[in-house]
Amino acid sequence: MNKREKNMSIIKSIAGAAFGVSFLMAIILFTGYGRNIIPIPTAKYIFIGAGGIGFFLNLIAFQSGKHHPVYNFVYWSGSIILFIGLVFILMIWPYAFYIVVSGLIILGVSFLLPSQLSDVKPTDPELLDD
């Protein structure tokens, strides 16, 4: 593993940890479990901060992933719009529902795209006729 791959691996690990923290805060915010441990305003700030860090670090490393860059771009665009919609819901700002729905639609479209766009043909000698 070269130095660039090692750095990208570290960045992806940090982003995964940030998403994990953000997910835990989302559970506290949207379900109410753990409100006696972490106050709601603190959970909001941790959710927004950790989610933003996770998205930013994943955007840095998304070109080096195993999926096609177009798939990654559409997927992460939808994820960012969905995250922004959730922030709008938490902050009780207008148009939050429309932002969340548009982010979910873009994420749905990304799942319709093939994640591996390759022109490589299998070279199985048993499939070829002589």
PDB file of C-alpha atoms in Angstrom:
ATOM      1  CA  MET A   1       0.000   0.000   0.000  1.00  0.00           C
ATOM      2  CA  ASN A   2       1.499   3.315  -1.032  1.00  0.00           C
ATOM      3  CA  LYS A   3       1.382   6.518   1.015  1.00  0.00           C
ATOM      4  CA  ARG A   4      -1.603   8.008  -0.835  1.00  0.00           C
ATOM      5  CA  GLU A   5      -3.730   4.887  -0.304  1.00  0.00           C
ATOM      6  CA  LYS A   6      -2.756   4.833   3.354  1.00  0.00           C
ATOM      7  CA  ASN A   7      -3.747   8.498   3.767  1.00  0.00           C
ATOM      8  CA  MET A   8      -7.068   7.893   2.007  1.00  0.00           C
ATOM      9  CA  SER A   9      -7.690   4.918   4.261  1.00  0.00           C
ATOM     10  CA  ILE A  10      -7.094   7.082   7.336  1.00  0.00           C
ATOM     11  CA  ILE A  11      -9.373   9.822   5.974  1.00  0.00           C
ATOM     12  CA  LYS A  12     -12.128   7.286   5.283  1.00  0.00           C
ATOM     13  CA  SER A  13     -11.756   5.855   8.803  1.00  0.00           C
ATOM     14  CA  ILE A  14     -12.091   9.309  10.355  1.00  0.00           C
ATOM     15  CA  ALA A  15     -15.108  10.032   8.144  1.00  0.00           C
ATOM     16  CA  GLY A  16     -16.704   6.745   9.197  1.00  0.00           C
ATOM     17  CA  ALA A  17     -16.187   7.589  12.869  1.00  0.00           C
ATOM     18  CA  ALA A  18     -17.702  11.048  12.315  1.00  0.00           C
ATOM     19  CA  PHE A  19     -20.721   9.471  10.611  1.00  0.00           C
ATOM     20  CA  GLY A  20     -21.075   7.064  13.519  1.00  0.00           C
ATOM     21  CA  VAL A  21     -21.135   9.920  16.035  1.00  0.00           C
ATOM     22  CA  SER A  22     -23.566  11.841  13.835  1.00  0.00           C
ATOM     23  CA  PHE A  23     -25.816   8.778  13.599  1.00  0.00           C
ATOM     24  CA  LEU A  24     -25.866   8.410  17.388  1.00  0.00           C
ATOM     25  CA  MET A  25     -26.819  12.067  17.757  1.00  0.00           C
ATOM     26  CA  ALA A  26     -29.575  11.599  15.156  1.00  0.00           C
ATOM     27  CA  ILE A  27     -30.980   8.767  17.261  1.00  0.00           C
ATOM     28  CA  ILE A  28     -31.030  11.063  20.279  1.00  0.00           C
ATOM     29  CA  LEU A  29     -32.604  13.918  18.317  1.00  0.00           C
ATOM     30  CA  PHE A  30     -35.259  12.026  16.382  1.00  0.00           C
ATOM     31  CA  THR A  31     -36.221   9.304  18.883  1.00  0.00           C
ATOM     32  CA  GLY A  32     -35.654  10.972  22.236  1.00  0.00           C
ATOM     33  CA  TYR A  33     -33.525   8.166  23.686  1.00  0.00           C
ATOM     34  CA  GLY A  34     -30.560   9.490  25.627  1.00  0.00           C
ATOM     35  CA  ARG A  35     -31.924  12.973  26.251  1.00  0.00           C
ATOM     36  CA  ASN A  36     -31.014  12.627  29.918  1.00  0.00           C
ATOM     37  CA  ILE A  37     -27.367  11.979  28.936  1.00  0.00           C
ATOM     38  CA  ILE A  38     -26.863  14.631  26.239  1.00  0.00           C
ATOM     39  CA  PRO A  39     -28.995  17.803  26.080  1.00  0.00           C
ATOM     40  CA  ILE A  40     -30.838  18.415  22.787  1.00  0.00           C
ATOM     41  CA  PRO A  41     -28.969  21.627  21.825  1.00  0.00           C
ATOM     42  CA  THR A  42     -25.620  19.881  22.342  1.00  0.00           C
ATOM     43  CA  ALA A  43     -26.808  16.871  20.321  1.00  0.00           C
ATOM     44  CA  LYS A  44     -27.867  19.237  17.495  1.00  0.00           C
ATOM     45  CA  TYR A  45     -24.439  20.851  17.317  1.00  0.00           C
ATOM     46  CA  ILE A  46     -22.622  17.518  17.493  1.00  0.00           C
ATOM     47  CA  PHE A  47     -24.921  16.099  14.767  1.00  0.00           C
ATOM     48  CA  ILE A  48     -24.299  19.048  12.461  1.00  0.00           C
ATOM     49  CA  GLY A  49     -20.546  19.199  13.158  1.00  0.00           C
ATOM     50  CA  ALA A  50     -19.811  15.473  12.950  1.00  0.00           C
ATOM     51  CA  GLY A  51     -22.034  15.038   9.881  1.00  0.00           C
ATOM     52  CA  GLY A  52     -20.371  17.972   8.149  1.00  0.00           C
ATOM     53  CA  ILE A  53     -16.896  16.628   8.922  1.00  0.00           C
ATOM     54  CA  GLY A  54     -17.881  13.178   7.661  1.00  0.00           C
ATOM     55  CA  PHE A  55     -19.294  14.551   4.409  1.00  0.00           C
ATOM     56  CA  PHE A  56     -16.313  16.829   3.823  1.00  0.00           C
ATOM     57  CA  LEU A  57     -13.780  14.047   4.364  1.00  0.00           C
ATOM     58  CA  ASN A  58     -15.739  11.662   2.138  1.00  0.00           C
ATOM     59  CA  LEU A  59     -15.865  14.279  -0.608  1.00  0.00           C
ATOM     60  CA  ILE A  60     -12.085  14.534  -0.418  1.00  0.00           C
ATOM     61  CA  ALA A  61     -11.693  10.770  -0.781  1.00  0.00           C
ATOM     62  CA  PHE A  62     -14.612   9.893  -3.091  1.00  0.00           C
ATOM     63  CA  GLN A  63     -12.472   9.802  -6.262  1.00  0.00           C
ATOM     64  CA  SER A  64     -10.327   7.050  -4.800  1.00  0.00           C
ATOM     65  CA  GLY A  65     -13.245   4.728  -4.068  1.00  0.00           C
ATOM     66  CA  LYS A  66     -14.028   1.469  -5.781  1.00  0.00           C
ATOM     67  CA  HIS A  67     -17.129   2.886  -7.492  1.00  0.00           C
ATOM     68  CA  HIS A  68     -17.356   4.947 -10.652  1.00  0.00           C
ATOM     69  CA  PRO A  69     -16.931   8.728 -10.092  1.00  0.00           C
ATOM     70  CA  VAL A  70     -20.358   9.534 -11.638  1.00  0.00           C
ATOM     71  CA  TYR A  71     -22.065   7.148  -9.224  1.00  0.00           C
ATOM     72  CA  ASN A  72     -20.094   8.614  -6.314  1.00  0.00           C
ATOM     73  CA  PHE A  73     -20.963  12.161  -7.331  1.00  0.00           C
ATOM     74  CA  VAL A  74     -24.704  11.508  -7.597  1.00  0.00           C
ATOM     75  CA  TYR A  75     -24.738   9.483  -4.364  1.00  0.00           C
ATOM     76  CA  TRP A  76     -22.838  12.071  -2.343  1.00  0.00           C
ATOM     77  CA  SER A  77     -24.821  14.968  -3.834  1.00  0.00           C
ATOM     78  CA  GLY A  78     -28.028  13.317  -2.684  1.00  0.00           C
ATOM     79  CA  SER A  79     -26.519  12.601   0.715  1.00  0.00           C
ATOM     80  CA  ILE A  80     -25.436  16.200   1.187  1.00  0.00           C
ATOM     81  CA  ILE A  81     -28.854  17.535   0.179  1.00  0.00           C
ATOM     82  CA  LEU A  82     -30.498  15.080   2.583  1.00  0.00           C
ATOM     83  CA  PHE A  83     -28.142  16.168   5.381  1.00  0.00           C
ATOM     84  CA  ILE A  84     -28.942  19.821   4.686  1.00  0.00           C
ATOM     85  CA  GLY A  85     -32.660  18.969   4.846  1.00  0.00           C
ATOM     86  CA  LEU A  86     -32.167  17.303   8.231  1.00  0.00           C
ATOM     87  CA  VAL A  87     -30.348  20.389   9.473  1.00  0.00           C
ATOM     88  CA  PHE A  88     -33.296  22.483   8.243  1.00  0.00           C
ATOM     89  CA  ILE A  89     -35.661  20.216  10.205  1.00  0.00           C
ATOM     90  CA  LEU A  90     -33.562  20.542  13.362  1.00  0.00           C
ATOM     91  CA  MET A  91     -33.321  24.299  13.054  1.00  0.00           C
ATOM     92  CA  ILE A  92     -37.060  24.550  12.205  1.00  0.00           C
ATOM     93  CA  TRP A  93     -36.406  26.452   8.990  1.00  0.00           C
ATOM     94  CA  PRO A  94     -38.875  26.561   6.097  1.00  0.00           C
ATOM     95  CA  TYR A  95     -38.804  24.184   3.104  1.00  0.00           C
ATOM     96  CA  ALA A  96     -37.137  21.396   5.110  1.00  0.00           C
ATOM     97  CA  PHE A  97     -39.583  18.775   3.811  1.00  0.00           C
ATOM     98  CA  TYR A  98     -38.874  19.647   0.175  1.00  0.00           C
ATOM     99  CA  ILE A  99     -35.115  19.523   0.692  1.00  0.00           C
ATOM    100  CA  VAL A 100     -35.320  16.125   2.410  1.00  0.00           C
ATOM    101  CA  VAL A 101     -37.560  14.710  -0.329  1.00  0.00           C
ATOM    102  CA  SER A 102     -35.277  16.005  -3.104  1.00  0.00           C
ATOM    103  CA  GLY A 103     -32.246  14.487  -1.360  1.00  0.00           C
ATOM    104  CA  LEU A 104     -34.046  11.151  -1.071  1.00  0.00           C
ATOM    105  CA  ILE A 105     -35.013  11.265  -4.759  1.00  0.00           C
ATOM    106  CA  ILE A 106     -31.414  11.925  -5.798  1.00  0.00           C
ATOM    107  CA  LEU A 107     -30.247   9.077  -3.555  1.00  0.00           C
ATOM    108  CA  GLY A 108     -32.846   6.831  -5.178  1.00  0.00           C
ATOM    109  CA  VAL A 109     -31.580   7.757  -8.624  1.00  0.00           C
ATOM    110  CA  SER A 110     -28.036   6.939  -7.535  1.00  0.00           C
ATOM    111  CA  PHE A 111     -29.122   3.412  -6.638  1.00  0.00           C
ATOM    112  CA  LEU A 112     -30.471   2.983 -10.163  1.00  0.00           C
ATOM    113  CA  LEU A 113     -27.068   3.831 -11.658  1.00  0.00           C
ATOM    114  CA  PRO A 114     -24.611   0.979 -12.044  1.00  0.00           C
ATOM    115  CA  SER A 115     -21.894   1.401  -9.428  1.00  0.00           C
ATOM    116  CA  GLN A 116     -19.269  -0.186 -11.675  1.00  0.00           C
ATOM    117  CA  LEU A 117     -19.131   1.286 -15.150  1.00  0.00           C
ATOM    118  CA  SER A 118     -16.512  -0.779 -16.923  1.00  0.00           C
ATOM    119  CA  ASP A 119     -15.882  -2.039 -20.422  1.00  0.00           C
ATOM    120  CA  VAL A 120     -13.791  -4.997 -19.302  1.00  0.00           C
ATOM    121  CA  LYS A 121     -14.954  -8.229 -20.902  1.00  0.00           C
ATOM    122  CA  PRO A 122     -14.461 -11.488 -19.042  1.00  0.00           C
ATOM    123  CA  THR A 123     -11.737 -13.617 -20.555  1.00  0.00           C
ATOM    124  CA  ASP A 124     -12.992 -17.075 -19.699  1.00  0.00           C
ATOM    125  CA  PRO A 125     -11.520 -19.514 -22.252  1.00  0.00           C
ATOM    126  CA  GLU A 126     -14.462 -21.898 -21.849  1.00  0.00           C
ATOM    127  CA  LEU A 127     -16.881 -19.260 -23.156  1.00  0.00           C
ATOM    128  CA  LEU A 128     -15.062 -18.839 -26.445  1.00  0.00           C
ATOM    129  CA  ASP A 129     -15.811 -21.102 -29.377  1.00  0.00           C
ATOM    130  CA  ASP A 130     -12.907 -22.147 -31.569  1.00  0.00           C
TER     131      ASP A 130
END
